[in-house]
Amino acid sequence: MFNVNPPLVRMIATLPVLALGYQADWSSYVNDIYDRPERLLSREVLRLNGTRSYWLLTVARWTCLPFTLLGMWICWRWAGELYGDHAAVLAAILWCFSPNILGHGHLMTPDIPGASIGIAAFYVFRHWLINPTWQWAFVSGIVFGQAQATKSSWVILFAMWPLLWLFWRICCRCGENSQPLLRELKQMAVILAVGVWSINMWYGFAGTFTALGEYRFLSTTLGGFRDGLGPAVRYRFENTYLAHIPVPFPSDYVQGIDRQKYHFELPDWSYLRGEWRDRGWWHYYVYAAFVKEPLGYWVLGAMAVALGAFSAYRARWRDELLLLIPLILLVVFISSQRGFNRHLRYILPAYPFAFILISRVARSISRRNWGVSAAMAACTAWGVVSSLLVYPHPLSYFNEFAGGALNGRYHLLSSNTDWGQDLLYLKSWIDAHPEASPLYLAWDAPHVDPELAGIELPRVPQSPTPGWHAISVNQLHANYGDYEYFLKRTPVATAGYSILIYQLSEDDCDSELWQ
């Protein structure tokens, strides 16, 4: 149903739910290329399971925690191999205390699993480059396939890995004879073939080898030019010489990439620093990472760049390029999708590459450069403390430059601030404040009924009304401006950092402030 991303994470997360049992109504399901059936069905699943949905979500999320641990372990291991034991510890700390890793690491989205399996794939690929045996080629292919089955962004590996191999071998070992290169070329083909087989395993080979001409495409990238903004299915390859070529991927994998691309091609409302517009910004993800990662991390990054000028702090240059090239390509590739910008999480697969490169700063300890070591320790502690000060609300984290978690809404919205994570905190606040009446709610998670948390409140009126008003920051700053008048007021309380609570008196509603 939700084929815009591959199924590995959701299939694993579903296992405990299947074991515990759940209620669902599939009668509304329609297999339509235009439709997003998971949205309606998700409401039905939550409605039918009621408050038990929280327990089902909890146990499902537990199964996603090993992905986060995998990412930490690979950062620790790879940084240790390049820069030493101290760097391994620093890389692990950067991963474990990043508020974005903490905030997304337990969710059933593909972002952290995609980051973890992606960096694991590159780690294994590096070992094949160093020791090109058939065993390492087969393992690389398996992990390559798991990355593809986790997040569709990794489709770029089909081009990136062969090019990185050519760079590694031809540019760095051009004096060798051609026989090893020919053998490695065969192994590279095996890596890609095993990877494709691994992807198909997760889909049960459904629709594999469907002829290209039979595919209906929505995006202009695959479907060709489209008049207007609405969807128009096109059999672009139906009457071409390519029509009968069998596509070695599952049909849902191909259609999912097309559907995802289609969504990014359509202009949609995006928000950045108080500005709404119907397309994204090329610098959105870089800016989002700047305000949503601790400033201590950014200072460490600047130190790592500066210390890269000294050979004592560098690994072999091709080892570092194996980290730097994917980092840059991921940021450029994701930033180029500018139909809309909403979610920093799309850029998370680039994080482990950055953390490993930053960890070179820790070489200052073994080099006995105590000035750099002291600065590194101070910046690391700054970043860790800054992150933990908002715990357990890491999704709402914004650094000191952005004014902290309560002011992050002036920079970014959507999942960067409010993804419905504070509903139960709102319930606790309501129970602790029975005097808050009448109480209204402006909620921003349309697929989740607040009644699941025992909250039954009328919607906040669109004009100033006496009483208490709990408003999601996404609703408060929405482009339609229904609650813009609250921006002139100071909230009297908060539920987490994503739901602001205001109290209006009769005099407040008559005040000239609303004019």
XYZ file of C-alpha atoms in Angstrom:
515
model
C 0.000 0.000 0.000
C 2.701 2.489 0.998
C 5.088 1.760 -1.836
C 6.804 5.171 -1.935
C 9.452 3.524 0.240
C 10.559 -0.113 0.298
C 9.039 -2.444 2.910
C 11.930 -3.803 5.010
C 11.390 -1.625 8.100
C 7.597 -1.898 8.129
C 7.677 -5.648 7.621
C 10.003 -6.135 10.586
C 8.011 -3.701 12.755
C 4.808 -5.580 11.932
C 6.032 -8.922 13.323
C 5.142 -8.282 17.006
C 1.811 -6.761 15.957
C 0.969 -9.936 14.051
C 1.952 -11.976 17.095
C -0.193 -9.901 19.474
C -3.149 -9.637 17.109
C -4.928 -6.539 15.857
C -8.187 -5.451 14.218
C -8.367 -4.023 10.715
C -10.969 -3.310 8.066
C -9.628 -3.675 4.551
C -12.910 -3.006 2.760
C -11.838 0.511 1.712
C -8.685 -0.712 -0.008
C -8.465 0.133 -3.707
C -5.392 -0.703 -5.772
C -5.221 2.536 -7.717
C -2.058 4.238 -8.958
C -3.563 7.631 -8.024
C -4.528 6.593 -4.512
C -2.681 6.561 -1.167
C -4.760 3.837 0.527
C -2.600 3.659 3.653
C -3.958 6.998 4.843
C -7.591 5.925 5.128
C -6.714 2.433 6.352
C -4.457 3.833 9.088
C -7.390 5.746 10.530
C -9.470 2.593 10.499
C -6.770 0.538 12.241
C -6.435 3.141 15.001
C -10.192 3.459 15.375
C -10.778 -0.281 15.604
C -7.949 -0.905 18.082
C -8.658 2.185 20.187
C -6.256 2.928 23.042
C -4.598 -0.454 22.446
C -3.056 1.189 19.372
C -0.504 2.842 21.672
C 0.696 -0.555 22.877
C 0.851 -1.931 19.320
C 2.858 1.095 18.200
C 5.195 0.711 21.168
C 6.080 -2.935 20.557
C 6.422 -2.267 16.831
C 8.874 0.548 17.546
C 10.915 -1.679 19.859
C 11.815 -3.801 16.843
C 13.294 -0.697 15.151
C 15.792 0.035 17.943
C 18.387 -2.497 16.651
C 18.700 -0.412 13.485
C 19.848 2.531 15.602
C 22.335 0.339 17.454
C 23.685 -0.902 14.113
C 24.346 2.684 13.025
C 26.177 3.426 16.262
C 28.307 0.284 15.936
C 29.317 0.997 12.331
C 30.257 4.602 13.206
C 32.346 3.329 16.103
C 33.991 0.584 14.058
C 34.762 2.570 10.909
C 36.031 5.643 12.777
C 38.279 3.375 14.857
C 39.760 1.760 11.758
C 40.531 5.134 10.190
C 41.496 7.353 13.100
C 41.978 5.186 16.207
C 40.138 4.232 19.386
C 39.492 7.763 20.605
C 37.865 8.647 17.299
C 35.680 5.533 17.567
C 34.320 6.766 20.899
C 33.726 10.280 19.543
C 31.846 8.992 16.482
C 29.652 6.811 18.707
C 28.908 9.767 20.994
C 27.968 11.995 18.049
C 25.546 9.345 16.814
C 24.025 8.462 20.194
C 23.379 12.028 21.350
C 22.305 13.638 18.085
C 18.751 14.833 18.816
C 17.668 13.797 15.331
C 18.980 10.261 15.812
C 17.273 10.121 19.229
C 14.052 11.557 17.815
C 13.756 9.296 14.781
C 15.706 6.238 15.881
C 12.720 4.387 17.318
C 10.196 5.307 14.620
C 8.901 3.039 11.867
C 10.053 5.446 9.183
C 12.882 4.324 6.875
C 15.227 7.209 7.675
C 17.359 5.882 10.562
C 17.280 2.275 9.305
C 18.241 3.678 5.894
C 21.132 5.579 7.478
C 22.295 2.558 9.481
C 22.043 -0.052 6.748
C 23.391 2.444 4.216
C 26.566 3.117 6.201
C 26.869 -0.631 6.885
C 26.700 -1.260 3.134
C 29.508 1.234 2.506
C 31.540 -0.277 5.339
C 31.310 -3.742 3.779
C 31.905 -2.276 0.302
C 35.121 -0.652 1.575
C 36.338 -4.020 2.820
C 35.671 -5.474 -0.623
C 37.616 -2.623 -2.229
C 40.550 -3.342 0.090
C 40.291 -7.125 -0.219
C 38.352 -7.937 -3.422
C 37.425 -11.572 -2.816
C 34.297 -13.397 -3.937
C 33.214 -13.722 -0.311
C 33.339 -9.985 0.303
C 31.604 -9.392 -3.044
C 28.707 -11.646 -2.019
C 28.384 -10.013 1.434
C 28.519 -6.564 -0.175
C 25.716 -7.541 -2.524
C 23.553 -8.783 0.333
C 23.955 -5.587 2.385
C 23.589 -3.474 -0.771
C 20.209 -5.119 -1.328
C 19.104 -4.479 2.247
C 19.875 -0.775 1.821
C 17.744 -0.713 -1.338
C 14.925 -2.495 0.526
C 15.040 0.117 3.297
C 14.944 3.520 1.607
C 14.404 4.452 -2.034
C 17.069 7.208 -1.888
C 19.690 4.466 -2.049
C 18.746 3.775 -5.679
C 21.663 6.106 -6.438
C 24.027 3.321 -5.322
C 23.474 1.535 -8.632
C 25.485 4.311 -10.264
C 27.565 5.415 -7.282
C 29.214 2.111 -6.392
C 30.542 1.246 -9.871
C 31.908 4.771 -10.175
C 33.518 4.609 -6.736
C 35.076 1.273 -7.658
C 36.490 2.734 -10.888
C 37.832 5.684 -8.947
C 39.377 3.435 -6.295
C 41.043 1.069 -8.762
C 41.887 3.013 -11.899
C 42.846 6.305 -10.292
C 44.667 4.801 -7.316
C 46.162 1.647 -8.822
C 46.589 2.503 -12.474
C 49.951 0.762 -12.595
C 48.552 -2.719 -12.019
C 47.824 -5.202 -14.776
C 44.315 -5.635 -16.157
C 43.655 -9.174 -14.921
C 42.727 -8.192 -11.322
C 40.577 -5.372 -12.707
C 38.718 -7.849 -14.928
C 38.118 -10.138 -11.958
C 36.898 -7.231 -9.870
C 34.622 -6.135 -12.692
C 32.988 -9.570 -12.536
C 32.699 -9.247 -8.764
C 31.129 -5.811 -9.164
C 28.539 -7.386 -11.433
C 27.901 -10.035 -8.766
C 27.440 -7.327 -6.102
C 24.772 -5.627 -8.205
C 23.102 -8.907 -9.161
C 22.971 -10.199 -5.576
C 21.672 -6.777 -4.489
C 18.833 -6.940 -7.014
C 18.022 -10.475 -5.867
C 17.958 -9.287 -2.228
C 15.506 -6.497 -3.065
C 13.236 -8.979 -4.800
C 13.263 -11.254 -1.770
C 11.546 -8.594 0.364
C 8.810 -8.182 -2.248
C 8.377 -11.891 -2.851
C 9.423 -11.283 -6.495
C 5.981 -9.743 -7.111
C 5.934 -8.227 -10.582
C 9.623 -8.919 -11.224
C 10.537 -8.930 -14.917
C 7.409 -7.010 -15.921
C 8.009 -5.548 -19.367
C 8.944 -1.860 -19.299
C 6.165 -1.021 -21.747
C 3.523 -2.281 -19.315
C 4.374 0.233 -16.601
C 2.152 3.264 -16.026
C 4.135 6.238 -14.763
C 3.038 9.428 -13.021
C 6.295 11.385 -12.824
C 7.729 13.351 -15.717
C 11.093 11.689 -15.024
C 9.751 8.266 -15.982
C 6.493 9.133 -17.697
C 7.583 12.049 -19.853
C 6.255 15.581 -20.209
C 2.891 16.285 -18.579
C 0.589 19.230 -19.289
C -0.593 20.962 -16.110
C -0.032 19.896 -12.523
C -2.524 17.073 -12.165
C -1.592 13.393 -12.424
C -1.672 11.825 -15.845
C -0.722 8.188 -16.289
C 1.577 7.602 -19.239
C 2.775 4.402 -20.856
C 5.907 6.190 -21.966
C 7.718 3.106 -23.256
C 4.702 1.251 -24.659
C 5.457 1.790 -28.348
C 9.221 2.072 -28.168
C 12.089 -0.330 -28.762
C 12.427 -0.639 -24.986
C 8.854 -1.833 -24.439
C 9.684 -5.551 -24.201
C 12.709 -5.227 -21.907
C 11.990 -7.080 -18.646
C 12.601 -4.929 -15.571
C 14.472 -7.007 -12.934
C 12.822 -5.206 -10.016
C 9.499 -5.800 -8.230
C 6.719 -3.743 -9.732
C 5.956 -2.000 -6.412
C 9.600 -0.951 -6.114
C 9.487 0.669 -9.553
C 6.061 2.244 -9.036
C 7.094 3.487 -5.600
C 10.111 5.352 -6.958
C 7.898 6.834 -9.667
C 5.232 7.901 -7.153
C 7.831 9.432 -4.832
C 9.372 11.323 -7.716
C 5.935 12.513 -8.800
C 5.262 13.962 -5.343
C 8.555 15.861 -5.424
C 7.825 17.240 -8.890
C 4.541 18.834 -7.854
C 4.800 22.253 -6.214
C 3.507 22.134 -2.643
C 3.530 24.466 0.315
C 6.852 24.652 2.125
C 7.911 26.657 5.178
C 11.272 28.108 6.134
C 12.049 30.901 8.607
C 8.505 32.280 8.639
C 8.083 32.191 4.859
C 5.551 30.031 3.026
C 5.868 29.318 -0.673
C 4.701 26.681 -3.138
C 8.149 25.188 -3.794
C 11.183 24.301 -1.714
C 14.623 25.859 -1.311
C 17.933 24.408 -2.528
C 19.498 25.110 0.888
C 16.576 23.835 3.011
C 18.205 20.634 4.311
C 21.538 22.266 5.069
C 19.802 25.039 7.010
C 17.533 22.542 8.783
C 20.543 20.503 9.904
C 22.251 23.702 11.052
C 19.424 24.690 13.416
C 18.482 21.165 14.518
C 21.926 19.838 15.436
C 23.820 21.086 18.510
C 26.182 23.968 17.833
C 28.910 21.944 19.545
C 28.635 19.432 16.703
C 29.049 22.168 14.119
C 32.142 23.540 15.848
C 33.574 20.006 15.875
C 32.834 19.812 12.148
C 34.692 23.062 11.527
C 37.628 21.760 13.569
C 37.648 18.541 11.516
C 37.796 20.527 8.271
C 40.626 22.711 9.569
C 42.630 19.749 10.911
C 42.253 18.001 7.576
C 45.010 20.291 6.332
C 47.477 18.332 8.487
C 48.535 14.849 7.448
C 48.694 13.694 11.074
C 44.913 14.018 11.284
C 44.062 12.392 7.965
C 43.553 8.800 6.941
C 44.412 7.686 3.416
C 42.835 10.189 1.075
C 40.879 7.563 -0.869
C 39.456 6.245 2.424
C 38.248 9.716 3.290
C 36.847 10.294 -0.186
C 34.863 7.089 0.216
C 33.059 8.920 3.023
C 33.079 12.429 1.594
C 31.737 11.583 -1.879
C 28.579 9.795 -0.640
C 28.030 12.566 1.911
C 28.132 15.259 -0.761
C 26.128 13.279 -3.325
C 23.378 12.459 -0.821
C 23.034 16.087 0.239
C 23.018 17.289 -3.380
C 20.620 14.567 -4.542
C 18.096 15.128 -1.745
C 18.404 18.917 -1.939
C 17.652 18.777 -5.670
C 14.141 17.442 -4.949
C 12.575 20.866 -4.463
C 8.896 20.309 -5.197
C 8.391 20.705 -1.470
C 10.493 20.804 1.711
C 9.131 19.567 5.029
C 11.257 16.890 6.637
C 14.875 17.104 7.777
C 14.693 13.324 8.240
C 15.205 12.838 4.502
C 18.839 13.876 4.939
C 19.567 11.532 7.881
C 21.291 8.869 5.699
C 24.129 11.387 5.258
C 24.706 11.729 9.016
C 26.949 8.712 9.729
C 29.373 9.729 6.962
C 29.684 13.167 8.566
C 30.106 11.764 12.087
C 32.943 9.463 11.021
C 34.760 12.279 9.239
C 34.310 14.610 12.219
C 35.793 11.982 14.537
C 39.279 12.701 13.142
C 39.412 15.526 15.704
C 39.923 12.876 18.398
C 43.356 12.084 16.968
C 44.472 15.109 18.942
C 44.518 12.886 22.054
C 46.984 10.363 20.665
C 48.987 13.258 19.151
C 49.058 14.856 22.620
C 47.739 18.118 21.251
C 46.051 19.042 24.490
C 44.686 22.389 23.297
C 42.725 20.752 20.490
C 41.745 17.914 22.822
C 40.355 20.343 25.391
C 38.376 22.189 22.712
C 37.064 18.858 21.388
C 35.969 17.758 24.870
C 34.250 21.090 25.519
C 32.367 21.034 22.191
C 31.351 17.410 22.663
C 30.048 18.103 26.160
C 28.258 21.216 24.859
C 26.520 19.185 22.172
C 25.561 16.322 24.484
C 24.191 18.593 27.230
C 22.323 20.751 24.721
C 20.662 17.648 23.285
C 19.753 16.128 26.632
C 18.255 19.361 27.986
C 15.154 18.798 25.835
C 14.926 15.058 26.480
C 12.456 13.292 26.196
C 11.403 15.640 23.388
C 14.250 15.287 20.866
C 11.959 15.718 17.844
C 11.393 19.299 18.981
C 15.094 20.085 19.469
C 16.522 23.325 18.089
C 19.912 24.684 19.027
C 20.795 27.949 20.725
C 21.160 29.814 17.439
C 17.515 29.027 16.641
C 16.401 30.091 20.113
C 15.841 26.615 21.520
C 12.948 24.184 21.241
C 10.215 26.716 22.007
C 11.356 29.020 19.193
C 12.104 26.412 16.564
C 8.682 27.017 15.021
C 9.987 30.305 13.634
C 12.487 28.322 11.556
C 10.886 24.981 10.596
C 7.543 23.209 10.875
C 6.019 19.819 10.026
C 7.862 16.767 11.421
C 10.720 19.020 12.490
C 8.557 20.411 15.287
C 5.260 18.564 15.688
C 4.508 15.027 14.569
C 1.827 14.407 17.166
C 4.384 13.235 19.720
C 3.013 15.308 22.602
C -0.635 14.213 22.663
C -0.210 12.136 25.823
C 1.608 15.035 27.490
C -1.398 17.187 26.689
C -3.651 14.589 28.311
C -1.502 14.709 31.461
C -1.692 18.514 31.520
C -5.478 18.444 31.159
C -5.797 15.964 34.032
C -3.567 18.153 36.221
C -5.508 21.360 35.431
C -9.246 20.766 35.834
C -9.721 24.538 36.078
C -8.795 24.891 32.380
C -12.338 25.225 31.051
C -13.603 25.761 28.460
C -10.682 24.177 26.628
C -10.293 24.060 22.862
C -7.848 22.100 20.712
C -6.234 22.721 17.310
C -4.583 19.397 16.484
C -2.240 18.690 13.567
C -2.190 14.898 13.111
C -5.266 14.187 10.952
C -4.753 10.406 11.029
C -4.847 10.269 14.835
C -8.060 11.078 16.683
C -7.273 12.751 20.053
C -10.064 10.619 21.532
C -7.555 7.734 21.478
C -5.794 9.559 24.312
C -9.046 10.329 26.085
C -9.176 13.902 24.791
C -12.540 15.136 23.522
C -12.356 18.857 22.906
C -13.958 21.267 20.435
C -11.750 22.898 17.827
C -10.172 26.263 18.604
C -12.429 29.001 17.107
C -11.027 31.070 14.260
C -11.731 34.303 16.139
C -10.622 35.261 19.679
C -12.821 33.420 22.187
C -12.554 33.418 25.994
C -11.176 30.210 27.441
C -8.150 27.936 27.170
C -6.690 27.013 23.809
C -4.234 24.151 23.108
C -2.719 24.709 19.673
C -0.196 22.696 17.704
C 2.702 24.835 16.497
C 2.007 23.599 12.970
C -1.551 24.928 13.238
C -0.371 28.138 14.880
C 1.948 28.994 11.983
C -0.113 27.410 9.187
C -0.176 29.254 5.871
C -3.973 29.707 6.031
C -3.513 31.800 9.197
C -6.595 30.684 11.147
C -4.813 31.204 14.471
C -2.443 33.969 13.542
C -3.935 36.163 16.256
C -2.310 33.938 18.912
C 1.147 34.841 17.626
C 0.790 38.123 19.502
C 0.223 36.285 22.784
C 2.569 34.421 25.141
C 1.517 30.852 25.983
C 0.801 30.163 29.638
C 1.899 26.518 29.396
C 3.094 23.891 26.941
C 2.579 20.177 26.381
C 6.063 19.124 25.404
C 7.310 21.722 22.963
C 4.842 21.164 20.136
C 1.507 22.122 21.751
C 1.201 25.636 23.151
C -1.545 26.491 25.630
C -3.078 29.976 25.747
C -5.625 31.528 28.096
C -7.880 34.321 26.864
C -10.164 36.433 29.041
C -13.100 38.559 27.928
C -10.867 41.628 28.074
C -8.199 39.857 26.014
C -10.715 39.155 23.262
C -11.791 42.803 23.185
C -8.206 44.064 23.135
C -6.872 46.119 20.285
C -4.049 43.584 20.026
C -6.314 41.480 17.836
C -6.979 44.273 15.395
